Short mmCIF file of C-alpha atoms in Angstrom, two decimals:
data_model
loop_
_atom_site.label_atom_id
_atom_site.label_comp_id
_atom_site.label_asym_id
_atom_site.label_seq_id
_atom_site.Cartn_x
_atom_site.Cartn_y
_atom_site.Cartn_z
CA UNK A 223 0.00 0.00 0.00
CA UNK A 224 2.72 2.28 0.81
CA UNK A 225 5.15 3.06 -1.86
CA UNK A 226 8.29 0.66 -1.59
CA UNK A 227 11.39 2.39 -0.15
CA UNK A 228 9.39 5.11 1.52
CA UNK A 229 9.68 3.67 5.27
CA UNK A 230 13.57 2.38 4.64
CA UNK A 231 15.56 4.27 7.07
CA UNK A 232 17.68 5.39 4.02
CA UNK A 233 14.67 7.49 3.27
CA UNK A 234 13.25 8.44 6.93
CA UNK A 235 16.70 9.46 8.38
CA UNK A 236 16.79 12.63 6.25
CA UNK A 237 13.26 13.54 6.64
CA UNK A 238 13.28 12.71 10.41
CA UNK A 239 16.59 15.06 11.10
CA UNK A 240 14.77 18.17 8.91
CA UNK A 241 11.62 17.28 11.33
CA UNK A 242 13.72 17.64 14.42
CA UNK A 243 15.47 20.78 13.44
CA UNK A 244 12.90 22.74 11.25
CA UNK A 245 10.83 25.56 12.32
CA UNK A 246 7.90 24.08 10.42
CA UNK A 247 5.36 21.93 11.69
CA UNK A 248 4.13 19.72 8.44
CA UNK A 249 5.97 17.53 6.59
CA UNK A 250 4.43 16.35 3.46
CA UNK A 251 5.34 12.78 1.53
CA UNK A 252 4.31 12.50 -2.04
CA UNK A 253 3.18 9.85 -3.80
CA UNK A 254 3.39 7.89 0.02
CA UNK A 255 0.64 5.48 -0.92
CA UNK A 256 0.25 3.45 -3.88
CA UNK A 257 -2.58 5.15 -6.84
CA UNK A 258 -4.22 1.25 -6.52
CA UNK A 259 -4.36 1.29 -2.69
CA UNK A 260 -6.13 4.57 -3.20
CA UNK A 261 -8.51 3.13 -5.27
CA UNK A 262 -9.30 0.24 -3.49
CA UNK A 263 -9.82 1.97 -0.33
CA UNK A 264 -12.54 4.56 -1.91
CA UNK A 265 -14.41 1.31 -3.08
CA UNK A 266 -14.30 0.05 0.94
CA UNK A 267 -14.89 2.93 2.91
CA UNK A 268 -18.05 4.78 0.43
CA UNK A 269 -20.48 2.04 1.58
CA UNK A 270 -19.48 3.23 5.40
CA UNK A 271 -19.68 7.31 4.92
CA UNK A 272 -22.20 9.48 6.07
CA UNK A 273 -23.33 13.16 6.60
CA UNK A 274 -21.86 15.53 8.46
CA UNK A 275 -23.49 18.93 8.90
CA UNK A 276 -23.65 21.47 11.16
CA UNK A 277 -23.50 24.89 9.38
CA UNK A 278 -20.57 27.23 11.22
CA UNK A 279 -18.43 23.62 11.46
CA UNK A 280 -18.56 22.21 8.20
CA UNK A 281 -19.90 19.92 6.11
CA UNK A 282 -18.34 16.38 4.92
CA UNK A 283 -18.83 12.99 4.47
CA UNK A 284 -17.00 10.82 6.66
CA UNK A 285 -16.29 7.16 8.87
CA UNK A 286 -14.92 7.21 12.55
CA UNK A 287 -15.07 3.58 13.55
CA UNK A 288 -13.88 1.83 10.39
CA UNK A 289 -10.39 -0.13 11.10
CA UNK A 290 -8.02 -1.20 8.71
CA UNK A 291 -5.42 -2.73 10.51
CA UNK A 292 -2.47 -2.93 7.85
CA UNK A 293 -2.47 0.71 7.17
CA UNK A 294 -2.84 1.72 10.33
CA UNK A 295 0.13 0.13 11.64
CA UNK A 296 2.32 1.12 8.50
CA UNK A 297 1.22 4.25 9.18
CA UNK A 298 1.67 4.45 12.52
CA UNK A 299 5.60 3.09 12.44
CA UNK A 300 6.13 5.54 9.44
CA UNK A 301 4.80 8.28 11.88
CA UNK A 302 6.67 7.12 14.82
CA UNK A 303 9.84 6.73 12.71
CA UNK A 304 9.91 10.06 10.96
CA UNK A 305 9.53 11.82 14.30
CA UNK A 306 12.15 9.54 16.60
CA UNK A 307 9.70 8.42 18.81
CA UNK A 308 7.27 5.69 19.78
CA UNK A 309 3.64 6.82 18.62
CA UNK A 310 0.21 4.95 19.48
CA UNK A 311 -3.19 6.17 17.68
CA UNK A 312 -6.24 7.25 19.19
CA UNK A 313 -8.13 8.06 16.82
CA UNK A 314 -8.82 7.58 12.99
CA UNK A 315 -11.25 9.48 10.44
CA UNK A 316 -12.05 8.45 6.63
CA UNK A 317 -13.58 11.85 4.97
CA UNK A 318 -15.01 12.80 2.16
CA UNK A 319 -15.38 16.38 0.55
CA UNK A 320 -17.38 16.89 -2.22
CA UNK A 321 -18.39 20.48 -4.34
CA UNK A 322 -19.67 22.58 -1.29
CA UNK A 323 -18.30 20.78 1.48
CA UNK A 324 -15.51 22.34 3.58
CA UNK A 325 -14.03 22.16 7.12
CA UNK A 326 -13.87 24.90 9.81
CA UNK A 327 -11.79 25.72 12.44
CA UNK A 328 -14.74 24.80 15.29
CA UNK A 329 -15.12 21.47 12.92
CA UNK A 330 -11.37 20.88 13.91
CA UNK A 331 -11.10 17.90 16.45
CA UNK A 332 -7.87 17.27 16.16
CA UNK A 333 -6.22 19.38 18.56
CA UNK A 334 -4.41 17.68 21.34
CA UNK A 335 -2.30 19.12 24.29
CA UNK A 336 -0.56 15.53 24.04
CA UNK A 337 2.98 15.61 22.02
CA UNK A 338 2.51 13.25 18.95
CA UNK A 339 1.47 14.00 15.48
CA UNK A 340 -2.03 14.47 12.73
CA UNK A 341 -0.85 12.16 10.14
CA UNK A 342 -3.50 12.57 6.92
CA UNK A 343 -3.22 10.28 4.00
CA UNK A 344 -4.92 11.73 0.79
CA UNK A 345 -6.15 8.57 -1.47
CA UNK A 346 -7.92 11.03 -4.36
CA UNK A 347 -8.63 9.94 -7.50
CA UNK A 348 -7.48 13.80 -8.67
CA UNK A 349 -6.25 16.66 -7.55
CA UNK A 350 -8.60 19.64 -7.47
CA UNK A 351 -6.48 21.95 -7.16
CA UNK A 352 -8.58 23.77 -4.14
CA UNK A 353 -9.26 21.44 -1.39
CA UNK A 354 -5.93 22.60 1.31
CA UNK A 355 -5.83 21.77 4.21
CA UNK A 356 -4.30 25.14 6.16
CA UNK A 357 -2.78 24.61 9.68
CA UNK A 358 -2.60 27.33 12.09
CA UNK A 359 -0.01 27.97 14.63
CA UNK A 360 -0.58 30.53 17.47
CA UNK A 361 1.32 33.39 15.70
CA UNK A 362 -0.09 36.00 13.40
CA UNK A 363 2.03 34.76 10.63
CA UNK A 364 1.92 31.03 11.30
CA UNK A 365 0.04 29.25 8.52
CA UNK A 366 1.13 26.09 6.54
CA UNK A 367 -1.21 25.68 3.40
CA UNK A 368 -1.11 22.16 2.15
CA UNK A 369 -2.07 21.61 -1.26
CA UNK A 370 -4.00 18.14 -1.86
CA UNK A 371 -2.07 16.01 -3.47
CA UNK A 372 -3.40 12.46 -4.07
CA UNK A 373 -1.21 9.36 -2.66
CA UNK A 374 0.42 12.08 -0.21
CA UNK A 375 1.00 11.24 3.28
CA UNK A 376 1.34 14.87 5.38
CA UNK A 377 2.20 14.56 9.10
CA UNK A 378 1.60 17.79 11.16
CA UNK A 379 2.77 18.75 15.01
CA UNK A 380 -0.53 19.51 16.17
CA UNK A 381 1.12 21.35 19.31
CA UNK A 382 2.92 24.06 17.26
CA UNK A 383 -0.41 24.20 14.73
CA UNK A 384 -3.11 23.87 16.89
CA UNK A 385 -5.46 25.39 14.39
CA UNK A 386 -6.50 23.92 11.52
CA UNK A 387 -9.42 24.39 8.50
CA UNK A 388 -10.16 22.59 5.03
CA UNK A 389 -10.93 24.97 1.89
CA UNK A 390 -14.37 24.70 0.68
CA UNK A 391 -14.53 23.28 -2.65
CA UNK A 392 -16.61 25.12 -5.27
CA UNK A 393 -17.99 24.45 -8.62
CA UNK A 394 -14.93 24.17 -10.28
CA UNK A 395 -13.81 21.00 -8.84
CA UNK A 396 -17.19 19.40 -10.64
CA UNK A 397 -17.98 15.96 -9.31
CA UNK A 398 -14.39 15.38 -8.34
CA UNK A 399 -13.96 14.13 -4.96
CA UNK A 400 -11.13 14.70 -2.21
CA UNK A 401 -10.66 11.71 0.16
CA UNK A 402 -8.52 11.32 3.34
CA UNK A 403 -7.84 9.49 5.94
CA UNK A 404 -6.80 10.92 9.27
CA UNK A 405 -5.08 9.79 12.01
CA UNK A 406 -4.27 11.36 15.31
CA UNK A 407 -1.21 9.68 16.71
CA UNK A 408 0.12 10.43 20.39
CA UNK A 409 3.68 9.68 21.80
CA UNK A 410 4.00 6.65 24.17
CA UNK A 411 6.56 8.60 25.83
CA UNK B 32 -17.60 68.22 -5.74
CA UNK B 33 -19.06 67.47 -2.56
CA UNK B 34 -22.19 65.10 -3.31
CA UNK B 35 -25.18 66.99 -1.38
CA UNK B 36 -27.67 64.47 -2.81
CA UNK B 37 -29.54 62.16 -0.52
CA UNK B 38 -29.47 58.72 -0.65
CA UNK B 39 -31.92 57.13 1.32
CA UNK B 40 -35.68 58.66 2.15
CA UNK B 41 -35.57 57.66 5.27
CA UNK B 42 -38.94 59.52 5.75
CA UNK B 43 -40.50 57.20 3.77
CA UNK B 44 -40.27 54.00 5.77
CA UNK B 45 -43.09 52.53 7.16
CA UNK B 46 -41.10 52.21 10.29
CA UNK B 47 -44.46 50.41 12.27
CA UNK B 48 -44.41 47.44 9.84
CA UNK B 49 -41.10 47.37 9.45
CA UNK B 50 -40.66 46.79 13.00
CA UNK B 51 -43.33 44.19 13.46
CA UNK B 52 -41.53 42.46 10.00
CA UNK B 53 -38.58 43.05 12.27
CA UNK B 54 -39.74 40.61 15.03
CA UNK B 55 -41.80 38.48 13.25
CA UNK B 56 -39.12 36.78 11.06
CA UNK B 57 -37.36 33.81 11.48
CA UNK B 58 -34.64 32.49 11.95
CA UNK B 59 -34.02 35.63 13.89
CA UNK B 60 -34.95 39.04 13.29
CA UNK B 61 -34.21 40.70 9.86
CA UNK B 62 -36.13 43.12 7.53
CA UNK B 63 -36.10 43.28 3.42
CA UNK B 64 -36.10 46.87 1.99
CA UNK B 65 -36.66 46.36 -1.53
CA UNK B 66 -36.40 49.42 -4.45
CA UNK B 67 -34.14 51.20 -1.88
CA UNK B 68 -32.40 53.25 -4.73
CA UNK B 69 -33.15 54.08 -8.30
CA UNK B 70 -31.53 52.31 -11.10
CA UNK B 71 -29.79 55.64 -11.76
CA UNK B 72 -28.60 55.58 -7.85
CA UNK B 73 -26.87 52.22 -8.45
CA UNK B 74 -25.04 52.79 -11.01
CA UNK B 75 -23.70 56.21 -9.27
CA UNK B 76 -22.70 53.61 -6.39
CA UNK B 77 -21.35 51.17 -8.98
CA UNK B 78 -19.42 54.02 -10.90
CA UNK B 79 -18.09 54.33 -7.05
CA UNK B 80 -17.05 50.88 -6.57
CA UNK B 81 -15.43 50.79 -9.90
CA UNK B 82 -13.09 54.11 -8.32
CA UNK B 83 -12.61 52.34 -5.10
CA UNK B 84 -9.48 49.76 -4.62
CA UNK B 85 -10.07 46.60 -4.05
CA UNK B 86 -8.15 43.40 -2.58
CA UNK B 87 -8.55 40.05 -2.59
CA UNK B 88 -9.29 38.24 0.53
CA UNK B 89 -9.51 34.95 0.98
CA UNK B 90 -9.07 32.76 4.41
CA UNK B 91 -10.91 30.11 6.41
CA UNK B 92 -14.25 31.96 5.55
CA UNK B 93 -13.94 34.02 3.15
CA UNK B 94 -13.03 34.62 -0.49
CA UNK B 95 -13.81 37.76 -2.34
CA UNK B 96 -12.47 41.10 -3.22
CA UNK B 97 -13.31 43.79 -0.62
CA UNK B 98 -12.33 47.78 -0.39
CA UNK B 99 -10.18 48.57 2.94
CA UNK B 100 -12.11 49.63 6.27
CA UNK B 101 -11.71 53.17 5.29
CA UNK B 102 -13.81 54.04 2.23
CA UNK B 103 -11.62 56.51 -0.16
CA UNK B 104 -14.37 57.16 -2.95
CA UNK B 105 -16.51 60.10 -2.03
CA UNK B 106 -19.76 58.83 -3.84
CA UNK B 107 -19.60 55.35 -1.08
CA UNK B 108 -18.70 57.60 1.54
CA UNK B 109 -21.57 59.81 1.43
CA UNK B 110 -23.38 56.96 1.60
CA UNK B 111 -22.41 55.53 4.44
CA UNK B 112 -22.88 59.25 5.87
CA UNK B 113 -26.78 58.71 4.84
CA UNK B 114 -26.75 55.05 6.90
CA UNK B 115 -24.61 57.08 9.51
CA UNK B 116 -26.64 60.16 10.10
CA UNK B 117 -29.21 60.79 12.24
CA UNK B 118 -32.26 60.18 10.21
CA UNK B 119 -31.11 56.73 8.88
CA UNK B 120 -29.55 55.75 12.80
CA UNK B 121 -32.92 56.58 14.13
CA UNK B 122 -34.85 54.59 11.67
CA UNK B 123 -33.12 51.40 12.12
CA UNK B 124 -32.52 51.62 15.72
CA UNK B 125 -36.74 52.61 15.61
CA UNK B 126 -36.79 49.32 13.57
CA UNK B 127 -34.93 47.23 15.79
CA UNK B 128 -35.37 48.30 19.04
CA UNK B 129 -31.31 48.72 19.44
CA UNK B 130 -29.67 51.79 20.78
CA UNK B 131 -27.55 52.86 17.68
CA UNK B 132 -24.77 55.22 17.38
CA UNK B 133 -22.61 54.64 13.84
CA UNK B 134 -22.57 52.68 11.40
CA UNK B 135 -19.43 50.99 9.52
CA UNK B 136 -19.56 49.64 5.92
CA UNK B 137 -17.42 48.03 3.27
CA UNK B 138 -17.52 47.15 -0.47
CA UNK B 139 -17.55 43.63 -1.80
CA UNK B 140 -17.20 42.07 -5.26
CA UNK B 141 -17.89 38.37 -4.92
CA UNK B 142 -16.21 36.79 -8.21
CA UNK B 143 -17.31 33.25 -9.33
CA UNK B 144 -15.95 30.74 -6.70
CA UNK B 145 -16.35 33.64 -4.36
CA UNK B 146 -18.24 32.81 -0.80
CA UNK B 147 -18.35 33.47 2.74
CA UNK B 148 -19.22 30.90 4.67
CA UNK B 149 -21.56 30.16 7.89
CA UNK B 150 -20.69 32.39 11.00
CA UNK B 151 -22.25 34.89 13.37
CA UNK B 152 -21.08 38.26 13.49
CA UNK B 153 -21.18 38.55 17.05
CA UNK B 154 -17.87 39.65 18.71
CA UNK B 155 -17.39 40.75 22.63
CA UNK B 156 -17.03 43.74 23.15
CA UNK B 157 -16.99 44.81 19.53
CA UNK B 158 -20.63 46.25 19.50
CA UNK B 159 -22.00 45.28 16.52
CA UNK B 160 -25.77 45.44 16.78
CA UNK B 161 -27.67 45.25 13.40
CA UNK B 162 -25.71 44.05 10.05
CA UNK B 163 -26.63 45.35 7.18
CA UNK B 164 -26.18 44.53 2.94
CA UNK B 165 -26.80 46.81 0.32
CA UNK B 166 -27.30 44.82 -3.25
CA UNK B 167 -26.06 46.15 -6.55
CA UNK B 168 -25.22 43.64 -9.10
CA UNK B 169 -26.72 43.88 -12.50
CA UNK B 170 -29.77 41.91 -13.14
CA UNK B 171 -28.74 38.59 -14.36
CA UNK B 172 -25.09 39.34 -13.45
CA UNK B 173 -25.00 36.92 -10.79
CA UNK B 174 -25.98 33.23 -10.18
CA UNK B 175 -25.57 32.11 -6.47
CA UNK B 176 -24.60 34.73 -4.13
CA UNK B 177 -27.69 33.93 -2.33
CA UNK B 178 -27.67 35.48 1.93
CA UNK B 179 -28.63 32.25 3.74
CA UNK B 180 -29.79 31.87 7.21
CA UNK B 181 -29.89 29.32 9.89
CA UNK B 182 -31.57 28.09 12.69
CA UNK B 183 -29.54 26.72 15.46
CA UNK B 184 -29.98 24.74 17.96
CA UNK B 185 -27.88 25.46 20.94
CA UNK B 186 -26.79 23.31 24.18
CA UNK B 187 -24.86 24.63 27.20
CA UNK B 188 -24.41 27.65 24.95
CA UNK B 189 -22.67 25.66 21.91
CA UNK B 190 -24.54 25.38 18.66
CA UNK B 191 -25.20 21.97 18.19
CA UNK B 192 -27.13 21.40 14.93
CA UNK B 193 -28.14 24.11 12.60
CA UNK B 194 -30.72 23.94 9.26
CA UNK B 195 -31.14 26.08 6.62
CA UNK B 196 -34.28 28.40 7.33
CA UNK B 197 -34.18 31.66 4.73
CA UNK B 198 -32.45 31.94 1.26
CA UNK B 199 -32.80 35.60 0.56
CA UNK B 200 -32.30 36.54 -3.16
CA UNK B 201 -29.27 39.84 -3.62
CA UNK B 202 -31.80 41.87 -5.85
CA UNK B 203 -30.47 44.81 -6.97
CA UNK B 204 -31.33 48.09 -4.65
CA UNK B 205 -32.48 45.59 -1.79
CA UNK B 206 -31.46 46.21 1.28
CA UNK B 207 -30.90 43.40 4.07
CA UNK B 208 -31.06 44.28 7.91
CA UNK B 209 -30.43 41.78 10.35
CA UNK B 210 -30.14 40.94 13.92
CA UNK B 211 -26.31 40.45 15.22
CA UNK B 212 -26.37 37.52 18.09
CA UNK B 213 -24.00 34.79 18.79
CA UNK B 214 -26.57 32.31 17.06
CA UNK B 215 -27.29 34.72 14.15
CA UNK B 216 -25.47 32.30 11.59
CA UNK B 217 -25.54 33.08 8.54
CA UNK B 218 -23.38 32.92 4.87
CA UNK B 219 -22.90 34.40 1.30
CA UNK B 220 -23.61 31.23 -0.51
CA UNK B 221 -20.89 30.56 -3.31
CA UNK B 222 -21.03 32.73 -6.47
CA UNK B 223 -21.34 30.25 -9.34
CA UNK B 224 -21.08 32.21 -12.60
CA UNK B 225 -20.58 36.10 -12.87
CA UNK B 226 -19.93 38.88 -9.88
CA UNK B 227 -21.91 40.06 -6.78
CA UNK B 228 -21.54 43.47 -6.08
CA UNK B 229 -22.34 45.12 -2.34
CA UNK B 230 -22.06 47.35 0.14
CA UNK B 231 -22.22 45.82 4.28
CA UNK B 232 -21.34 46.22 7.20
CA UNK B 233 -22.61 46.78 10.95
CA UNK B 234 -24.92 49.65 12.77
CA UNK B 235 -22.96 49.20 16.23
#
């Protein structure tokens, strides 16, 4: 599911030193999972969505008790080796943003006072070309736009961006869909 | 030159039913002035918001184009001295019931794509007591754009679940009024083809 070579520590030792030294909180994979793991996982999880709407929250499709073990766990070691440190997950969301849909900050539950890290897995067909996802840190100046990008795996310190918000989507992304699966991760330590 | 021209005939209000339209609507209290100004007045105002800078603005709400806080075209300021002045404070704030000293306003042009999504005005300490939009697209410049608003349902002071209760149409020369409360949620639906053109802001 995850693209070979991406959790060798050849590969993970650079990333994890430039997470440990840099002033930004997200780190963003491309092309982390596999275009026919994306696929197959759009076909599992759409019988298992459903509506989300409250109106100054946002609105969105979405799955919070669906389990897939294999990813979880590949995720979870890539997470916990990236960032040096042992990481165990709480809690895990499949959603689903159509034209109209979008995610507000008082939709965010994702915060945590916990050290650990928001690891979101984007398994798109397409890109739209809206659909970031912006992280907020406490500063006037500290936002991190992340463009979607399907098969991208984007791990965020949700302690130095405790804000966070998904772009509405408007008529130009037509019936194109953004999927993503997100995981909040906390530190065993 | 100094425009000396009205605006607004305040005078002409029927204040009374207003008032009663005032309370009566739902989701919360707001009032429809339609045929506020002439076609000949909008296109003075649009010949204004064609002279007055514009900048894009786009953020967890919000995406349009809207003029700075302090209006430099004379032809939108002297209409926000019409809103602002005595006659037009006293009318809404007869309207409303709300004590009412000034009034603040900005310009928008919503461009396709362009939306502002659900929120309440309401900010401590900030004053706002009545919002206001002004309408001036074209006829047929615009589809979407809509002003929505919802009912909420609040517990222990959070809203909890809100539906959609009042989809109010940006005619040209309407004017919107509504109530400014923590639960008055509301949203510029998104612009799908064309531009929106307003004035808004807050009697406070």
């Amino acid at each position: 599911m995850i693209t070979p070579g991406l959790e060798s520590e050849a590969a993970l030792a650079p990333l994890r030193a430039w997470w440990q030294g840099a002033n930004v909180p997200v780190l963003i994979l491309p092309d982390g999972l596999l275009p026919e793991a994306a696929t197959r996982l759009r076909a599992e999880i759409a019988p298992r969505l459903s509506r989300y709407e409250v109106a100054d929250r946002g609105r969105w499709w979405w799955d919070r008790h669906s389990a897939h073990a294999e990813l979880f766990e590949r995720l979870g070691a890539l997470g916990s080796l990236l960032i040096g440190s042992s990481l165990r997950l709480v809690a895990a969301r499949w959603l689903r943003f159509g034209h109209g849909d979008y995610a507000l900050l008082k939709g965010d539950d994702g915060r945590t006072s916990e050290p650990g890290v928001e690891l979101t897995v984007d398994f798109s067909e397409a890109a739209t070309g809206e659909a970031d996802v912006v992280y907020l840190g406490a500063g006037p100046g500290d936002l991190w736009a992340v463009p979607q990008q399907p098969g991208g795996i984007v791990l965020c310190d949700r302690q130095r961006a405790p804000y966070r918000y998904e772009r509405y989507l408007t008529h130009r992304v037509g019936e194109a869909e953004v999927h993503r699966l997100r995981l909040t991760l906390l530190s065993d330590r | 030159m100094r425009r000396m021209a009205r605006w607004i005939d305040f005078a002409g209000w029927d204040v009374t039913a207003l008032a009663a339209a005032w309370r009566g609507a739902r989701p919360f209290p707001h009032v429809i002035v339609d045929q506020l100004l002439s076609d000949g007045q909008m296109d003075e105002l649009r010949v204004g918001m064609a002279a007055e800078p514009h900048w894009p603005d786009r953020g967890e709400l919000q995406d349009f184009m809207a003029s700075g806080p302090h209006l430099q075209c004379e032809i939108l300021r002297s209409l926000l001295c019409d809103l602002g002045g005595a006659e037009g404070l006293e009318c809404v704030a007869a309207l409303t019931g709300k004590g009412l000293r000034s009034v603040e306003m900005r310009s928008y042009v919503y461009l396709a794509g362009g939306r502002l999504l659900p929120h309440a005005d309401w900010r401590e300490g900030v004053g706002r007591q009545v919002a206001f939009a002004l309408y001036l697209s074209h006829p047929g410049a615009c589809r979407g754009g809509e002003l929505e608003l919802f009912e909420c349902t609040v517990e222990n002071g959070e809203i909890v679940a809100t539906a959609s209760a009042a989809i109010i149409e940006h005619l040209p020369g309407r004017l919107v009024l509504f109530d400014v409360s923590p639960t008055s949620l509301h949203q510029v639906r998104e612009v799908m083809e064309g531009y929106r053109l307003s004035v808004a802001g807050w009697f406070t």
